[in-house]
XYZ file of C-alpha atoms in Angstrom:
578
model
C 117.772 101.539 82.015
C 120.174 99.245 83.949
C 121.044 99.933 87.646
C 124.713 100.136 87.818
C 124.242 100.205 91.748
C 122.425 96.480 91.807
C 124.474 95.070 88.890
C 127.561 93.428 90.815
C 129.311 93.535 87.148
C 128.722 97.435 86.047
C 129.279 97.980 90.030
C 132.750 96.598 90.371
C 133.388 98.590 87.081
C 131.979 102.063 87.353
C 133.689 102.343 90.928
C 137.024 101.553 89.039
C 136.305 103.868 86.494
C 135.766 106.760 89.012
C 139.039 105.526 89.877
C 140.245 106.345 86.535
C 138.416 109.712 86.247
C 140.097 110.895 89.364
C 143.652 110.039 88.151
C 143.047 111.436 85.004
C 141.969 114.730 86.536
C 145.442 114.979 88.915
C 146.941 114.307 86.070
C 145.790 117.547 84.627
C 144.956 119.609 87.372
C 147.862 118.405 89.936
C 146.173 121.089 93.160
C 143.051 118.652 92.842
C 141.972 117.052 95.970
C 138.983 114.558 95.826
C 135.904 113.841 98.368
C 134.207 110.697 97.163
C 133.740 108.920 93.932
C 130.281 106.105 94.790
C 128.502 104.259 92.298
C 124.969 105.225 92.104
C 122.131 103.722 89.859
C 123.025 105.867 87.066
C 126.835 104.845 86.728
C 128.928 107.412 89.136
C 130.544 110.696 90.085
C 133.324 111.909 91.444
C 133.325 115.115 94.011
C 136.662 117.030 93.143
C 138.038 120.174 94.501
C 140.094 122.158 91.926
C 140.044 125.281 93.565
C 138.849 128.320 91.468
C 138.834 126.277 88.762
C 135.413 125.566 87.449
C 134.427 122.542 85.151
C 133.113 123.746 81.568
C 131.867 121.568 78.328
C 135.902 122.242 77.198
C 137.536 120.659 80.191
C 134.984 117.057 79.693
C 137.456 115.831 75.978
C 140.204 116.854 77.727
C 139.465 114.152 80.911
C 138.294 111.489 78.577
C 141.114 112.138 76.737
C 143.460 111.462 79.605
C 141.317 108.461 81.170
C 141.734 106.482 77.286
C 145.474 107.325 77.856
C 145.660 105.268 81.298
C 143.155 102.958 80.108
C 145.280 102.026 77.353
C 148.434 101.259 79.282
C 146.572 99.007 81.647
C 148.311 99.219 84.599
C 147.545 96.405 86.969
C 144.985 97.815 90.099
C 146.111 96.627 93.389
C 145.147 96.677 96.551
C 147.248 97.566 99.651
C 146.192 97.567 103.745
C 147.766 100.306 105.598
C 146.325 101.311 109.367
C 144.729 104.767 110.647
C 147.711 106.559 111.845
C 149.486 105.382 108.080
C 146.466 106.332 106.173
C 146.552 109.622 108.185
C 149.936 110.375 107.261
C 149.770 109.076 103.571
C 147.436 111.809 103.150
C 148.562 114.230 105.361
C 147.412 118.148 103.590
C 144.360 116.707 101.979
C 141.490 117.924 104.163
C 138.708 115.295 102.398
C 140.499 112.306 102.848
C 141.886 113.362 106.338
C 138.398 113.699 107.015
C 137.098 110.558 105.774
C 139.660 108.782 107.619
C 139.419 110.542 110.693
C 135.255 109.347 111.073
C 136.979 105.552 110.980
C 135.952 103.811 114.310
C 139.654 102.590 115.874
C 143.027 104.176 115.851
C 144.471 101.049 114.427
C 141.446 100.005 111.689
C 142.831 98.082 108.799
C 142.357 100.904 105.934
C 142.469 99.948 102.533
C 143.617 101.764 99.187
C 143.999 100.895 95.763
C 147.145 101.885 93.553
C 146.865 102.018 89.647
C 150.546 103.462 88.426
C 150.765 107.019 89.962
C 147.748 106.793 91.497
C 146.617 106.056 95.135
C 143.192 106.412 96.424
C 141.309 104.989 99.334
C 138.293 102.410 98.539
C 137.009 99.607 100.044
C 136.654 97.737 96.933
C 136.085 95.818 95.108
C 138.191 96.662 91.693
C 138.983 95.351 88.624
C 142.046 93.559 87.816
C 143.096 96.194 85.366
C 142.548 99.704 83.919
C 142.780 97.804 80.359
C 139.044 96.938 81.504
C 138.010 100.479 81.347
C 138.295 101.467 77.972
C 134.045 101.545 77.156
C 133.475 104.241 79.552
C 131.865 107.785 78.682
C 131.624 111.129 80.864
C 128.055 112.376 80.841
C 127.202 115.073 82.766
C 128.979 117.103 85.399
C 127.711 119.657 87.902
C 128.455 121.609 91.104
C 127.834 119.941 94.191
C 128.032 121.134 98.044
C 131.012 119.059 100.281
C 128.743 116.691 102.276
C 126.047 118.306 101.069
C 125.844 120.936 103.051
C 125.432 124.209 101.520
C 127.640 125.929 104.547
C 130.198 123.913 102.642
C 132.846 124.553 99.641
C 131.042 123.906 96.024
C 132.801 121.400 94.345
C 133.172 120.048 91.225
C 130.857 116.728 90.438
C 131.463 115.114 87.387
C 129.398 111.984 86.437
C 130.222 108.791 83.751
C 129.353 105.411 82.730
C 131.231 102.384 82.323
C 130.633 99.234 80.387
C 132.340 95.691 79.356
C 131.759 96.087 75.925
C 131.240 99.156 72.927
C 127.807 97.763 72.024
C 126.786 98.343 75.506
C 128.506 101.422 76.016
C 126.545 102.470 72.501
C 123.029 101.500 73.615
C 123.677 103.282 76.944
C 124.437 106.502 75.159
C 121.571 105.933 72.804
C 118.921 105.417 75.660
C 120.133 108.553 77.244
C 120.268 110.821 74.354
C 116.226 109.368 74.453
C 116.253 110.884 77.780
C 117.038 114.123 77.152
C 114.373 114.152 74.321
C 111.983 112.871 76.886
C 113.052 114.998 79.639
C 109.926 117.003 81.152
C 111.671 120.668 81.258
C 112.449 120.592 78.053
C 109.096 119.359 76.613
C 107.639 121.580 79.282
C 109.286 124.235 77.550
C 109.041 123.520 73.866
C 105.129 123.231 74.475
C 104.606 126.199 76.590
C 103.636 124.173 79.638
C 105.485 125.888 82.257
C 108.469 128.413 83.138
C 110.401 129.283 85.934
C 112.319 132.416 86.407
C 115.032 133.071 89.720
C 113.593 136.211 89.707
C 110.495 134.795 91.198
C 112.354 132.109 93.013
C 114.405 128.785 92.409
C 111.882 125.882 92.523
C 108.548 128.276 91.918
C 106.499 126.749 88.630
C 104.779 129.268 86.662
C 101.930 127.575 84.502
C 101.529 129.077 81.201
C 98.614 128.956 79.194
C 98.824 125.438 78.112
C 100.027 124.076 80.909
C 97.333 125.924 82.759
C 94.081 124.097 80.482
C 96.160 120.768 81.058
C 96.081 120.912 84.698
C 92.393 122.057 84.782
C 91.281 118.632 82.658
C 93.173 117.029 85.216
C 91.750 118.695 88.146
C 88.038 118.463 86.614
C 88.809 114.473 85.451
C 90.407 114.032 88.933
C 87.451 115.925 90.970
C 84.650 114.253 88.847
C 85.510 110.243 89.790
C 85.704 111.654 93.271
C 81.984 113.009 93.228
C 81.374 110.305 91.751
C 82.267 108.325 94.094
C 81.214 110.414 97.421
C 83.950 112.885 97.960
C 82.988 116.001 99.558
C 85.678 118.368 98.453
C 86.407 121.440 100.118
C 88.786 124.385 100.064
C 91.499 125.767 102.877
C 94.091 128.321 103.518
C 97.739 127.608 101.785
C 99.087 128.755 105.130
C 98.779 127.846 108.818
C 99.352 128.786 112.464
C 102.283 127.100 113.667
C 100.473 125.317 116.930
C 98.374 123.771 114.308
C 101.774 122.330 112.814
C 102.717 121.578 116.865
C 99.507 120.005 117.498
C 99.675 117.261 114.313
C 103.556 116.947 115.159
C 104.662 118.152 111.983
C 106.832 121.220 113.976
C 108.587 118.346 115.244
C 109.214 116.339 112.606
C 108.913 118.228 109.515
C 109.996 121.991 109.994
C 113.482 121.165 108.263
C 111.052 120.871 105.202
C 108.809 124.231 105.606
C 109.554 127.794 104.675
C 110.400 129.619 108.102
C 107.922 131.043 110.013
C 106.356 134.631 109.620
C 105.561 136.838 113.107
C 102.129 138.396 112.138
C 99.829 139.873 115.091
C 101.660 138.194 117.852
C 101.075 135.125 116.011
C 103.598 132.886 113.771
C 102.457 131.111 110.424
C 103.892 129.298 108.049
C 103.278 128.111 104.207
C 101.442 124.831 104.532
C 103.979 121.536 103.493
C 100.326 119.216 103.591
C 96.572 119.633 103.526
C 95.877 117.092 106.685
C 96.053 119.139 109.793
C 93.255 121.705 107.633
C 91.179 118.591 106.983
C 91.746 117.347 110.893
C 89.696 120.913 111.774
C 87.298 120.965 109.668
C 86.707 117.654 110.856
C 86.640 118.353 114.205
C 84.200 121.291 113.871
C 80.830 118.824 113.104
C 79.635 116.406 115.628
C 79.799 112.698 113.975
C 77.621 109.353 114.212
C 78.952 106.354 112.732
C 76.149 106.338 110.779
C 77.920 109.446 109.146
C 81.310 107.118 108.226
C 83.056 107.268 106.379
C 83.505 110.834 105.473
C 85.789 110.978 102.384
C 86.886 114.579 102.151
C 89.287 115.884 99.152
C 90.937 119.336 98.100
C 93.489 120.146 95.167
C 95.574 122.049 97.444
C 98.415 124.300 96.641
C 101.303 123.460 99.304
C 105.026 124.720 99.404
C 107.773 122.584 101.128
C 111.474 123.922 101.366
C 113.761 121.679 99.016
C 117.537 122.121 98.735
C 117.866 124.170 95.103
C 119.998 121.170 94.276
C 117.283 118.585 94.856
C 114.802 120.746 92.677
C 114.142 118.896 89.183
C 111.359 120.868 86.930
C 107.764 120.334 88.080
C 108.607 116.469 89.020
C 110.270 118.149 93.075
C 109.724 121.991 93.174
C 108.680 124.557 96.453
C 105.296 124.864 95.191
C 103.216 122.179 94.340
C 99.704 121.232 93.936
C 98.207 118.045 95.542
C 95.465 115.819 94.685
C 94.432 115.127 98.346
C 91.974 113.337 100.477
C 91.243 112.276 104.091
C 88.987 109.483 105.003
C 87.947 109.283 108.164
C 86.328 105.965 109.276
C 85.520 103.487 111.670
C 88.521 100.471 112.394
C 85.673 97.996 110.884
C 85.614 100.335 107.458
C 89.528 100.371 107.122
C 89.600 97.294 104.443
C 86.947 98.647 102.081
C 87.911 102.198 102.023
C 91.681 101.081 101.514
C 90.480 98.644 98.927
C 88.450 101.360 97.562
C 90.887 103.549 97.175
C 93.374 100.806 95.520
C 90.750 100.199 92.999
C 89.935 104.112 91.984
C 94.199 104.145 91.327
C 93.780 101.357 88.847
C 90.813 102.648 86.870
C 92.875 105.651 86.770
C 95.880 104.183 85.564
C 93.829 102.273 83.389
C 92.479 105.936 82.013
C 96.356 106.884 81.031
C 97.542 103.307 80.144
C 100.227 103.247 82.600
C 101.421 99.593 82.967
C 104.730 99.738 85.054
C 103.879 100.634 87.979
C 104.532 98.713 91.187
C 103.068 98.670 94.754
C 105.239 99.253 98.032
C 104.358 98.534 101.443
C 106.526 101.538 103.051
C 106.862 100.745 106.768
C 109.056 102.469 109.279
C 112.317 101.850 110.300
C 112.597 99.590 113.707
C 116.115 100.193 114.309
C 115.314 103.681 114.564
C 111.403 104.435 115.937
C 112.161 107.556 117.741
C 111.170 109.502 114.899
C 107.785 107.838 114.610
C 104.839 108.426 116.485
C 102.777 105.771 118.666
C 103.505 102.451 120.225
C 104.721 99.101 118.917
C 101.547 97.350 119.276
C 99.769 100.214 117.109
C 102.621 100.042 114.522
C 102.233 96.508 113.892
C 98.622 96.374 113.752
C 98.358 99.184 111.065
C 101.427 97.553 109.100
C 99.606 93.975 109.328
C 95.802 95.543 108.025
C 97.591 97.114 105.273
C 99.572 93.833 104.220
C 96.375 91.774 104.464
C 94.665 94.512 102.294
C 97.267 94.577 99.507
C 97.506 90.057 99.649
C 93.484 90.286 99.595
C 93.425 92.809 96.788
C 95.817 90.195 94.579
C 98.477 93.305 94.055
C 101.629 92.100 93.224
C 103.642 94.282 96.364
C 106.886 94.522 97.699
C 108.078 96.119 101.463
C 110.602 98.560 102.425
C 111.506 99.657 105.418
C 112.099 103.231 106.740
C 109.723 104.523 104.182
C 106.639 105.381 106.191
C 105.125 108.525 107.129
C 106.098 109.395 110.815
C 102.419 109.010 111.621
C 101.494 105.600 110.130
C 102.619 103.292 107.213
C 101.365 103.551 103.796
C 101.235 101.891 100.436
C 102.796 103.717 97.824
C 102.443 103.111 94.427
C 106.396 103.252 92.348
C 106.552 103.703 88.848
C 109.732 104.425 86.688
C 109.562 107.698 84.516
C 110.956 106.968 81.091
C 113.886 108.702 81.707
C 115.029 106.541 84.433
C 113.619 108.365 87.504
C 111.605 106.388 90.394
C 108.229 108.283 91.358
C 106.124 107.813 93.711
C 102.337 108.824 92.187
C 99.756 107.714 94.037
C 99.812 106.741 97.938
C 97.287 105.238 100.626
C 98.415 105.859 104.580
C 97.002 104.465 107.404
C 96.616 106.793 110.340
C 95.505 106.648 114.405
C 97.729 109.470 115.239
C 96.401 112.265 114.188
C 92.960 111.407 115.224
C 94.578 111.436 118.724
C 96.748 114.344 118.678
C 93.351 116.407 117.293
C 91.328 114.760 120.045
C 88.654 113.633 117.160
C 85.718 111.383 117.897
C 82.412 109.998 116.197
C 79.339 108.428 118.450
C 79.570 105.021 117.782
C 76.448 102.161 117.965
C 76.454 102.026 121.307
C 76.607 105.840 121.985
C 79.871 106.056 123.325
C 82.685 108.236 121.991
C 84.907 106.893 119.723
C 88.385 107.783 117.749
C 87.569 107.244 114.351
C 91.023 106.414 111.969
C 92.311 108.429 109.020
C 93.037 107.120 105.492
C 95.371 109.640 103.524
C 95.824 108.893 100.145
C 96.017 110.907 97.244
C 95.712 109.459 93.334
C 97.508 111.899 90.771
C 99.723 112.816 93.943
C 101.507 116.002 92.812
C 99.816 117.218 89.682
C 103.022 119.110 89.024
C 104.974 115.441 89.362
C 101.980 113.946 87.626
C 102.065 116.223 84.904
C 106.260 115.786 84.457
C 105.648 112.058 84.803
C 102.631 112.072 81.466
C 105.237 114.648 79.426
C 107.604 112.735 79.463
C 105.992 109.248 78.619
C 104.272 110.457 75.877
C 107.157 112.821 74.931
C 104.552 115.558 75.080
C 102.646 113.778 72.235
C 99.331 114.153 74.487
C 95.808 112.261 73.321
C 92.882 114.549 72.114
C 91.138 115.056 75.392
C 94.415 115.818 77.356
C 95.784 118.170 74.520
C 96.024 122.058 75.302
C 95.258 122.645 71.405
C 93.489 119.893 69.883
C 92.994 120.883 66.275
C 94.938 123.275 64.367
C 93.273 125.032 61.558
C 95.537 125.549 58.818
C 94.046 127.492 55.456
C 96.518 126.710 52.423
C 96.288 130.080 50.882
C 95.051 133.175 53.773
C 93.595 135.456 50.607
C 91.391 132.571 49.383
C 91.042 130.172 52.171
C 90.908 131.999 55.213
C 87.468 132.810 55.394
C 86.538 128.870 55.427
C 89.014 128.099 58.014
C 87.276 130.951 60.347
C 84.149 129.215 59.997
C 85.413 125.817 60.496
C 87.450 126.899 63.315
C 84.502 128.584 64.867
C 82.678 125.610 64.445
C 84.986 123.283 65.841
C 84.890 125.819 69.148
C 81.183 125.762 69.359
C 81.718 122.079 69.641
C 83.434 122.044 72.585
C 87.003 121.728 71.165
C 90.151 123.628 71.460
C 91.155 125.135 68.544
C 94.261 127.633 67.235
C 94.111 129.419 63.600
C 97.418 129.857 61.796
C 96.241 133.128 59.888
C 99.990 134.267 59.547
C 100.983 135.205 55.844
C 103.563 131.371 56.055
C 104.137 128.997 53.885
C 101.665 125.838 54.233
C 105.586 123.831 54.408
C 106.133 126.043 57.531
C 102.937 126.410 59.014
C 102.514 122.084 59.200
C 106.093 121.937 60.689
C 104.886 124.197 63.195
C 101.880 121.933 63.823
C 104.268 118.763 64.290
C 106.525 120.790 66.790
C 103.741 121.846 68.534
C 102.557 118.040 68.748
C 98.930 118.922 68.388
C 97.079 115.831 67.718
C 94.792 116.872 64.565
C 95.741 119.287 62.033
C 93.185 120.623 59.611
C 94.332 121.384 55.970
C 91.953 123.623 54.169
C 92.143 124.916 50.405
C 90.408 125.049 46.889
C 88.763 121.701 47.246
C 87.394 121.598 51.180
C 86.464 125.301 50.894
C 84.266 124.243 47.652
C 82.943 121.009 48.887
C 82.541 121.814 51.916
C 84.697 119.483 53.958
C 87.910 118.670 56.175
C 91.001 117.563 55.391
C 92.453 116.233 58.355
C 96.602 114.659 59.360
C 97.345 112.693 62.387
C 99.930 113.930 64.517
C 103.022 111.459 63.239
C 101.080 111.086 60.288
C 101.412 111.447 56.396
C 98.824 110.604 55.608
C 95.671 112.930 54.885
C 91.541 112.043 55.367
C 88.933 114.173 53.812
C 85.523 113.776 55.419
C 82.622 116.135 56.215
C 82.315 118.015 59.205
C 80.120 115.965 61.442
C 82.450 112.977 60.671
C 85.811 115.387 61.512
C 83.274 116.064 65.387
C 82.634 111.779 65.325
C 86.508 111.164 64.638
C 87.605 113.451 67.543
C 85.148 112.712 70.013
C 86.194 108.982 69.510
C-alpha cells in the first residue's frame, strides 16, 4: 500500500482533507472542539471532542455526506499569519488549541492558520489550493483515542480517512483494504480456531486454542530442531524475576514503564519477566568458562509479559503475553563476525523455509542527540555499530540504518518486513552486546589464562511466535501448507450409512501415518460438509463413496481446487509427504 506520510502529493492532500473532515463535523456537531488532525502512513485522523457524544457506524454517511457538500462548493483554502497573543485570543474557550498554542516557543511566533469558508483551523501547511480537490476522499475507520495519549486524559473521538487525486485511485485504495480486512490475523485467527481472547482474563492475554496450539508446537519443534542442529543448548527459566536482577542488567532503569508492577512476596519484590537475557546472564555466570568452551549458543522459547497500552494491543502481532524464540551467544570479540554471520545465514534458510521475499535488513543504532538513555561510552558505541556494518557489507545484505532504534544496551540488526495488510514488523533481530557482560561481572579464561569479558550476541529468528504466527496468517490468508496445517486431511464419507465405515479406516490410517486428520461423521449433506472443508482451509480433503470404498482408493481435492484425483493409498501418503 502507498505511504500517504512519504508521498508529498497524497501528503499535501490528506492533511487538507482532515481539514475538510473537521469542518464538516462543526458543521454538524457545532460544541465540537478538535486536538489534531496529522497525516500518518495510512491517510489521517482527526482527534475531536464532541462531548458525550460518541461516534457510531450512523454518524460516518452523515460526515461524508457533509464533507461532499463543502467539497463541491470549492471554496478557495487560504492561508493567514496571525501572532501568539492573536492566535490565543482567536481561540480563546477551546482548551486543545489553547494548548497547542500555548507549547509555541515566543510570545510573538508567527502562527499560521488556514481558512476554507466558515472554517478556521491552525496548520502549518502545506494545503491545497481548493476544497474542489477533495472530492475522492473516503472515511474508513474511526475509534476512541486518549487526549495526548495519555489515558489520565478525556477519550476522544478519532476518526480516520483517505484522500486521493483521482476515483480510480480512490477505488483501488478501497479495494486493497477491503483485502486487508480479509487478511487481517484476528479474524483468520478466529475463523480457524487459532486463538481467543476474553477481558475476562485480561485485555492483551492470547489464549491458544487447539489449532493454534499444534501450530505453534511445529513451530517450536521446526524452530528448536535447526538450533540443535546447529549447537544450541536450550534451556528452560522462570517467567518471573527478582527485581535486583532487573536493577543489575539495567532494565529497572530503563524498561519498568514496560513491565507489570512489582509483587512484595517474602520481603522480596518480583516481577513478570519483559525478556529472557538477564536468566541466560545467570545461568551463564554459574559455570566457569575457557575459551576453548566459546562460543556458547544458548536458546529458550520463553513465555514473557510486557505492559502495553490496551490501545497499542493488535491480536497476537503486540499483546501482554508473548512467547519468544530466544538465544544468547556468548563469545570471544575475535568470534563476533562468524556467529553474527551465522546467525544472518540461519534467518535466510528460514525465510527461505516460508518463502518470505520482502523482507529488508536495518542497522538500528542509537540516537546521538540523545545517549543518556543508552548504556556505555562513545568509543564502545561506535565500535559495536562499525563490526555490525562491516558484517552486514561482508554478508552482501542489501541494509539500510536508522537511528534511535537500538536496544539501550547495544545496536542491532533487525530484520523489517511488511505484513500484507500494510503493517511494518520487525521478525527476526541480531544485537550486539558488552554491557551486560559487565553489569553481570561475566568472564571466560582466555589463551593466555587471564580473565576475560566475553560479548553477548542476542538474536532471536521467529522473534515473537505470537507476531510470527499473525505475520504467516495473514500472508497466506490462513491457507497454511500441509506440514504447517492444524488439520491436514479431512475425511469426508459421501453417504455415513454406507461409507462411513471406509472413511474410519482410511482416517485411521492416515493417523498411523503420522498425519492430522478430522472425520466429518455428522448426518450433512456432502454440499455442506465440502463447504465446511473450504472454510476451514484444510489443505486436502478426502471424498469417499461407492467407488473408493469398492476399489479401495482415495479421492482426493486441493484446497482452492475443483478438481478431484483418485489414487491408491500409498500414493494419497507419497502426495502429502511431498
Amino acid at each position: 500500500m502507498r505511504n500517504f506520510k512519504e508521498e508529498q502529493e497524497l501528503n499535501t492532500l490528506n492533511h487538507s482533507c482532515a481539514h475538510m473532515l473537521a469542518q464538516a463535523v462543526k458543521h454538524l456537531y457545532p460544541e465540537a472542539k478538535f486536538w489534531v488532525g496529522p497525516v500518518v502512513e495510512e491517510g489521517f485522523y482527526y482527534d475531536i471532542d464532541l462531548g458525550d457524544k460518541v461516534i457510531s457506524d450512523e454518524d460516518i454517511p452523515k460526515i461524508e455526506s457533509e464533507m461532499k457538500k463543502i467539497a463541491k462548493d470549492g471554496k478557495y483554502i487560504v492561508r493567514s499569519e496571525i501572532t501568539k497573543e492573536e492566535a490565543l485570543n482567536k481561540f480563546a474557550g477551546d482548551e486543545y488549541k489553547v494548548d497547542l498554542i500555548s507549547r509555541m516557543d515566543e510570545k510573538d511566533t508567527v502562527i499560521s492558520c488556514y481558512t476554507q469558508g466558515d472554517f478556521t483551523d491552525l496548520c502549518r501547511g502545506p494545503h491545497v489550493e481548493s476544497t474542489k480537490l477533495l472530492k475522492n476522499f473516503k472515511l474508513v475507520k474511526f475509534s476512541g483515542a486518549y487526549w495526548k495519549g495519555d489515558a489520565k486524559n478525556k477519550m476522544l473521538q478519532r476518526i480516520y480517512g483517505v484522500c486521493f487525486p483521482t476515483k480510480e485511485e480512490l477505488d483501488a485504495h478501497l479495494q486493497d483494504l477491503e483485502e486487508a480486512k480479509e487478511r487481517d490475523h484476528r479474524k483468520i485467527g478466529k475463523e480457524l480456531g487459532i486463538f481467543m481472547f476474553a477481558d475476562l482474563v485480561g485485555k492483551g492475554l492470547p489464549m491458544w486454542l487447539p489449532n493454534g496450539f499444534i501450530l505453534r508446537h511445529i513451530l517450536q519443534e521446526y524452530i528448536t530442531n535447526k538450533e540443535l542442529s546447529l549447537g544450541y543448548k536450550h534451556v528452560m527459566t522462570p517467567s518471573l524475576g527478582n527485581v535486583e536482577l532487573y536493577k543489575t542488567s539495567g532494565h529497572w532503569d530503563h524498561y519498568k514503564d514496560y513491565m507489570f508492577p512489582k509483587m512484595e512476596l517474602d520481603n522480596e519484590a518480583y516481577v513478570l519477566r519483559p525478556m529472557n537475557c538477564p536468566h541466560h546472564m545467570m545461568i551463564y555466570k554459574n559455570f566457569l568458562h575457557s575459551y576453548r568452551d566459546l562460543p556458547l549458543r544458548m536458546a529458550e522459547i520463553a513465555n514473557d509479559f510486557r505492559y502495553e497500552a490496551s490501545g497499542a494491543c493488535c491480536g497476537i502481532e503486540r499483546a501482554r503475553a508473548f512467547t519468544q524464540n530466544d538465544s544468547h551467544i556468548f563469545c570471544t570479540p575475535d568470534q563476533i563476525a562468524s556467529e553474527v554471520q551465522g546467525v544472518i545465514d540461519l534467518i535466510l534458510d528460514v525465510y527461505r523455509d516460508f518463502g518470505f521475499e520482502n523482507y529488508k535488513f536495518r542497522l538500528s543504532l542509537r540516537d546521538k542527540e540523545n545517549t543518556e538513555k543508552y548504556f556505555g561510552n562513545d568509543e564502545l558505541w561506535e565500535k559495536s555499530e562499525s563490526a555490525l556494518r562491516e558484517i552486514l557489507k561482508n554478508s552482501g545484505a542489501e541494509f539500510y540504518e536508522e537511528e534511535g532504534e537500538a536496544a539501550f544496551y547495544g545496536p542491532k540488526i533487525d530484520v523489517q518486513v511488511k505484513s500484507a495488510i500494510g503493517h511494518d514488523v520487525t521478525l527476526s533481530t541480531v544485537q550486539l552486546d558488552y554491557q551486560l557482560p559487565e553489569r553481570f561481572e561475566l568472564e571466560y579464561i582466555n589463551e593466555e589464562g587471564q580473565k576475560a569479558r566475553p560479548v553477548v550476541i542476542h538474536r532471536a529468528i521467529l522473534g515473537s511466535l505470537d507476531r510470527f504466527v499473525a505475520f504467516l496468517l495473514e500472508e497466506t490468508k490462513g491457507i497454511l501448507p500441509v506440514w504447517l496445517a492444524p488439520v491436514q486431511v479431512y475425511v469426508i464419507p459421501v453417504n455415513n450409512e454406507y461409507h462411513l465405515g471406509y472413511a474410519k479406516t482410511v482416517a485411521e490410517k492416515l493417523k498411523a501415518a503420522g498425519f492430522r486428520v478430522e472425520l466429518d461423521d455428522r448426518n450433512e449433506k456432502l454440499s455442506y460438509k465440502m463447504r465446511e472443508s473450504q472454510v476451514k482451509k484444510i489443505p486436502v480433503t478426502l471424498i469417499l463413496g461407492d467407488k473408493e470404498a469398492t476399489d479401495e482408493v482415495v479421492s482426493y481435492r486441493l484446497m482452492g481446487s475443483r478438481d478431484t484425483t483418485t489414487v491408491s493409498f500409498e500414493e494419497l501418503v507419497e502426495v502429502l509427504n511431498k
